[in-house]
Amino acid sequence: MKMMKNKHIGFIVALSIPLLILIGLTVKPLWALTYGDDITLVTVPVDPRDLLYGDYVTLRYEIEEVPKNEISTAILKKIDKRSNYNELTVYGTLVQQGDVYVLDNLSDEKPTGSIYLTGKLNGYDYQNVDGVKVHSINFGLDRYYVPENTGKELEDLSARGQLVAHLKVKNGYGILKEITTVK
């Protein structure tokens, strides 16, 4: 009888672990959606279609391209110690300017008391279209799925710089809620 009871407990534990892991994966996004700050970022979409995934827009943000001369020497030294393919976790503090948020400060230490996004800073720099050496940061907000046959319209709007992204941000974690046209 005791052995049968132990089998039942083992079975319940075996079923509970995957369920708890799945529930745990939803906690951070739900926490950000419920208690996060609403922010708006300027976007630059890149690609509207994928045959396997359907229509989506790949987004780039102005805050993801940081001039090298605006990055602290401490962060640059940490990047130099790594190979070019390794990334450094950074925290981008955001401030509101008009209707959108812009990058105010980039740090390798988690800020307190401000709105920030956690991202990965690439170890290599490149020249942007203005000829400025920049580093790229990936904040993990680059893909937005859209209804079928609407990706081309968004691509055209993005080519004209007429899209902004609306996010919820909590403790460095951002959820992309929607993209809209610039008013």
CSV table of C-alpha atoms in Angstrom, one decimal, residues 4-5 31 39 56 79 83 88 105 107 126-127 139 156 167 180-181 183:
chain,number,residue,atom,x,y,z
A,4,MET,CA,1.4,2.4,-4.3
A,5,LYS,CA,1.1,5.7,-2.5
A,31,TRP,CA,4.3,40.9,-14.7
A,39,ILE,CA,6.7,53.7,-23.4
A,56,TYR,CA,6.0,39.9,-39.5
A,79,ILE,CA,34.1,44.7,-24.7
A,83,SER,CA,36.1,38.5,-28.7
A,88,LEU,CA,28.0,42.2,-23.1
A,105,ASN,CA,22.5,56.3,-20.4
A,107,SER,CA,25.5,51.0,-18.1
A,126,TYR,CA,30.7,49.7,-37.6
A,127,GLN,CA,30.0,53.0,-39.4
A,139,PHE,CA,17.0,44.7,-26.7
A,156,ASP,CA,6.2,51.0,-46.9
A,167,LEU,CA,5.9,48.8,-25.2
A,180,THR,CA,1.4,52.5,-35.1
A,181,THR,CA,2.0,55.2,-37.6
A,183,LYS,CA,0.9,61.2,-36.0
